[in-house]
Short mmCIF file of C-alpha atoms in Angstrom, two decimals:
data_model
loop_
_atom_site.label_atom_id
_atom_site.label_comp_id
_atom_site.label_asym_id
_atom_site.label_seq_id
_atom_site.Cartn_x
_atom_site.Cartn_y
_atom_site.Cartn_z
CA UNK A 1326 139.43 88.94 362.41
CA UNK A 1327 137.77 91.02 359.70
CA UNK A 1328 139.65 90.32 356.53
CA UNK A 1329 138.87 91.49 353.01
CA UNK A 1330 135.26 90.79 352.12
CA UNK A 1331 133.90 90.43 348.59
CA UNK A 1332 130.31 90.22 347.44
CA UNK A 1333 128.85 88.31 345.73
CA UNK A 1334 130.93 85.12 345.86
CA UNK A 1335 129.45 83.88 342.61
CA UNK A 1336 127.70 85.65 339.76
CA UNK A 1337 126.22 84.08 336.65
CA UNK A 1338 125.07 86.51 334.00
CA UNK A 1339 124.10 86.51 330.37
CA UNK A 1340 126.30 88.09 327.75
CA UNK A 1341 125.55 91.77 327.35
CA UNK A 1342 124.37 92.34 330.92
CA UNK A 1343 126.07 94.65 333.39
CA UNK A 1344 127.47 93.37 336.68
CA UNK A 1345 128.85 95.09 339.76
CA UNK A 1346 131.07 93.61 342.45
CA UNK A 1347 131.84 95.04 345.88
CA UNK A 1348 134.97 94.83 347.99
CA UNK A 1349 135.32 95.83 351.63
CA UNK A 1350 139.01 96.04 352.54
CA UNK A 1351 140.61 95.70 355.95
CA UNK A 1352 139.51 98.91 357.64
CA UNK A 1353 142.90 100.51 358.30
CA UNK A 1354 144.31 99.69 354.85
CA UNK A 1355 144.75 102.67 352.53
CA UNK A 1356 145.51 100.70 349.36
CA UNK A 1357 143.02 98.60 347.44
CA UNK A 1358 143.71 96.46 344.38
CA UNK A 1359 141.60 94.58 341.86
CA UNK A 1360 143.04 91.52 340.14
CA UNK A 1361 141.55 89.04 337.69
CA UNK A 1362 142.43 85.36 337.74
CA UNK A 1363 141.51 82.80 335.10
CA UNK A 1364 141.58 79.08 335.77
CA UNK A 1365 145.05 77.74 336.41
CA UNK A 1366 146.76 81.11 336.06
CA UNK A 1367 148.18 83.65 338.45
CA UNK A 1368 146.25 86.85 339.21
CA UNK A 1369 146.57 89.71 336.70
CA UNK A 1370 146.58 93.29 337.92
CA UNK A 1371 143.59 95.42 336.90
CA UNK A 1372 143.69 98.60 338.95
CA UNK A 1373 144.82 100.12 342.22
CA UNK A 1374 143.59 102.83 344.61
CA UNK A 1375 145.37 104.74 347.28
CA UNK A 1376 142.60 106.06 349.49
CA UNK A 1377 139.97 107.33 347.02
CA UNK A 1378 142.37 108.04 344.17
CA UNK A 1379 142.67 105.52 341.34
CA UNK A 1380 146.39 105.67 340.63
CA UNK A 1381 146.94 102.99 338.02
CA UNK A 1382 144.91 101.04 335.51
CA UNK A 1383 146.06 98.05 333.48
CA UNK A 1384 145.59 97.86 329.73
CA UNK A 1385 143.44 94.82 330.58
CA UNK A 1386 140.88 97.25 331.97
CA UNK A 1387 138.92 98.07 328.83
CA UNK A 1388 136.40 100.91 328.65
CA UNK A 1389 133.70 98.42 329.68
CA UNK A 1390 135.31 98.18 333.11
CA UNK A 1391 135.09 100.88 335.76
CA UNK A 1392 136.20 100.85 339.36
CA UNK A 1393 135.45 103.32 342.12
CA UNK A 1394 136.39 103.85 345.73
CA UNK A 1395 134.35 106.97 346.53
CA UNK A 1396 135.12 107.39 350.21
CA UNK A 1397 138.43 105.60 350.38
CA UNK A 1398 136.84 102.59 352.04
CA UNK A 1399 134.86 100.02 350.02
CA UNK A 1400 135.29 99.70 346.26
CA UNK A 1401 133.08 98.60 343.39
CA UNK A 1402 134.07 97.07 340.07
CA UNK A 1403 131.50 97.32 337.29
CA UNK A 1404 131.63 95.47 333.99
CA UNK A 1405 129.27 96.73 331.31
CA UNK A 1406 128.06 94.66 328.35
CA UNK A 1407 129.72 91.51 329.66
CA UNK A 1408 131.41 89.13 327.24
CA UNK A 1409 132.21 85.45 327.67
CA UNK A 1410 135.89 86.35 327.90
CA UNK A 1411 135.13 88.25 331.09
CA UNK A 1412 134.48 84.96 332.89
CA UNK A 1413 137.07 84.76 335.66
CA UNK A 1414 137.65 85.13 339.37
CA UNK A 1415 137.82 88.79 340.35
CA UNK A 1416 140.02 89.24 343.40
CA UNK A 1417 140.24 92.26 345.64
CA UNK A 1418 143.19 92.88 347.92
CA UNK A 1419 144.16 95.58 350.37
CA UNK A 1420 147.37 96.66 352.01
CA UNK A 1421 148.77 99.26 354.35
CA UNK A 1422 150.97 101.24 352.03
CA UNK A 1423 154.39 102.56 352.85
CA UNK A 1424 156.88 104.63 350.93
CA UNK A 1425 158.87 101.50 350.14
CA UNK A 1426 156.61 100.41 347.29
CA UNK A 1427 154.14 97.59 346.69
CA UNK A 1428 156.71 94.86 346.96
CA UNK A 1429 157.14 95.46 350.65
CA UNK A 1430 153.44 95.75 351.46
CA UNK A 1431 151.90 92.29 351.67
CA UNK A 1432 148.52 92.01 350.04
CA UNK A 1433 145.56 90.61 351.92
CA UNK A 1434 143.18 89.03 349.45
CA UNK A 1435 139.49 88.40 349.66
CA UNK A 1436 138.03 85.12 348.47
CA UNK A 1437 136.99 86.64 345.17
CA UNK A 1438 133.88 86.87 343.04
CA UNK A 1439 133.62 84.16 340.44
CA UNK A 1440 131.93 85.51 337.33
CA UNK A 1441 130.46 83.24 334.70
CA UNK A 1442 129.16 84.85 331.52
CA UNK A 1443 126.89 82.57 329.49
CA UNK B 705 156.51 94.06 330.69
CA UNK B 706 157.73 92.11 333.68
CA UNK B 707 157.00 88.39 333.49
CA UNK B 708 157.48 85.68 336.10
CA UNK B 709 157.65 82.09 334.93
CA UNK B 710 157.15 79.31 337.43
CA UNK B 711 158.23 75.71 337.04
CA UNK B 712 157.01 73.13 337.16
CA UNK B 713 153.45 74.09 336.29
CA UNK B 714 152.11 70.91 337.91
CA UNK B 715 153.73 68.67 340.50
CA UNK B 716 152.32 65.56 342.12
CA UNK B 717 154.45 63.72 344.66
CA UNK B 718 154.10 61.28 347.52
CA UNK B 719 153.83 62.40 351.12
CA UNK B 720 157.26 62.64 352.73
CA UNK B 721 159.17 63.58 349.58
CA UNK B 722 161.03 66.84 349.05
CA UNK B 723 160.36 69.29 346.24
CA UNK B 724 161.51 72.61 344.80
CA UNK B 725 159.47 75.16 342.87
CA UNK B 726 161.19 77.81 340.78
CA UNK B 727 160.23 81.36 339.88
CA UNK B 728 162.26 83.05 337.14
CA UNK B 729 162.29 86.38 335.37
CA UNK B 730 164.51 88.48 333.16
CA UNK B 731 163.50 91.52 335.23
CA UNK B 732 164.85 92.71 338.55
CA UNK B 733 162.37 92.98 341.39
CA UNK B 734 162.67 94.99 344.58
CA UNK B 735 161.08 92.15 346.50
CA UNK B 736 159.54 88.75 345.95
CA UNK B 737 156.53 87.33 347.72
CA UNK B 738 155.22 83.77 347.79
CA UNK B 739 151.54 83.00 348.20
CA UNK B 740 149.53 79.79 348.52
CA UNK B 741 146.01 79.60 347.18
CA UNK B 742 143.42 76.92 347.83
CA UNK B 743 140.38 76.31 345.59
CA UNK B 744 137.67 78.93 346.00
CA UNK B 745 139.84 81.18 348.14
CA UNK B 746 142.16 84.12 347.63
CA UNK B 747 145.96 83.79 347.80
CA UNK B 748 147.49 83.87 351.28
CA UNK B 749 150.93 85.35 351.83
CA UNK B 750 153.64 82.93 352.98
CA UNK B 751 156.77 85.07 352.92
CA UNK B 752 158.42 88.21 351.56
CA UNK B 753 162.11 88.34 350.60
CA UNK B 754 163.75 91.65 349.80
CA UNK B 755 167.53 91.19 349.72
CA UNK B 756 169.46 89.40 346.97
CA UNK B 757 170.61 86.02 348.28
CA UNK B 758 168.20 86.14 351.21
CA UNK B 759 167.00 82.83 352.62
CA UNK B 760 163.93 82.53 354.85
CA UNK B 761 162.58 79.44 356.53
CA UNK B 762 159.00 78.79 357.54
CA UNK B 763 158.84 75.39 359.26
CA UNK B 764 159.40 72.90 356.41
CA UNK B 765 159.42 75.60 353.72
CA UNK B 766 162.64 77.34 352.64
CA UNK B 767 162.50 80.40 350.39
CA UNK B 768 165.45 81.92 348.57
CA UNK B 769 165.79 85.14 346.60
CA UNK B 770 168.38 85.05 343.84
CA UNK B 771 171.52 87.17 344.15
CA UNK B 772 170.45 89.31 341.19
CA UNK B 773 166.86 89.56 342.48
CA UNK B 774 165.50 88.06 339.26
CA UNK B 775 164.57 84.61 340.54
CA UNK B 776 163.42 82.75 343.61
CA UNK B 777 162.87 79.21 344.80
CA UNK B 778 160.63 77.47 347.28
CA UNK B 779 161.81 74.18 348.77
CA UNK B 780 159.49 71.97 350.80
CA UNK B 781 160.93 69.22 352.97
CA UNK B 782 158.92 66.12 353.84
CA UNK B 783 155.79 67.27 352.02
CA UNK B 784 152.44 66.69 353.68
CA UNK B 785 148.91 66.55 352.21
CA UNK B 786 148.20 69.91 353.81
CA UNK B 787 150.82 71.46 351.51
CA UNK B 788 148.55 70.82 348.52
CA UNK B 789 147.61 74.02 346.71
CA UNK B 790 148.53 76.58 344.07
CA UNK B 791 151.83 78.28 344.85
CA UNK B 792 152.30 81.75 343.38
CA UNK B 793 155.35 83.96 343.35
CA UNK B 794 154.85 87.70 342.95
CA UNK B 795 157.40 90.40 342.26
CA UNK B 796 157.25 93.94 343.56
CA UNK B 797 158.76 96.99 341.92
CA UNK B 798 159.78 100.38 343.19
CA UNK B 799 159.78 101.84 339.71
CA UNK B 800 156.88 104.22 340.23
CA UNK B 801 154.07 101.69 340.36
CA UNK B 802 152.43 99.81 343.17
CA UNK B 803 151.28 96.57 341.61
CA UNK B 804 152.59 93.07 342.12
CA UNK B 805 153.35 90.94 339.10
CA UNK B 806 152.27 87.37 339.73
CA UNK B 807 153.86 84.25 338.33
CA UNK B 808 152.07 81.60 336.34
CA UNK B 809 151.65 79.37 339.39
CA UNK B 810 152.62 75.83 340.40
CA UNK B 811 149.82 73.46 341.29
CA UNK B 812 151.13 71.06 343.92
CA UNK B 813 149.40 67.84 344.92
CA UNK B 814 150.70 65.73 347.78
CA UNK B 815 149.47 62.17 347.67
CA UNK B 816 148.93 60.54 351.08
#
């Protein structure tokens, strides 16, 4: 069973450095989501792709954040000039989209990348 | 902005007891999903409810979607240590966007 895979699992970086995370979704899934989760909270939506098109970005996604899904398969999330407030778990999820909307398409999450900015 | 508040935030009970977790919002959702998350892992879907008043059962877990589709509850009967985890509700919308709005979470601990 090849679920959603995220790499790396953990990343420790110094403030001001750039970091990049990778997500490999379930192969037949056309939708890919990035969420951020801080300790003890629920995940917060960052951005969403349908195939290679980035269709929505949260206001949480400042100009230091960029996400790509160039071939409609894997995705990368880059954070430039990291800040301590960026420390969080970054979760990727994928789904097989339908016309019924996100609420009817269960998300399959990866195990996340835990970022610590020192 | 759609917000989902969960209560209680923390719950610690003895094995064998029953419990209910609530998920409330002032917004209407097209569907409501419940996830469970264990430390170091991503959330795992438990159930999706889509119809107001809908009740779904998953072994000892009973999920209900409110009639107005603004709230939901999760009831666990005879809790077991394996039920320990972070329970998250998430609302879906058909209003032109594709994201799920997650609740604040309920951290459940079942004491053997």
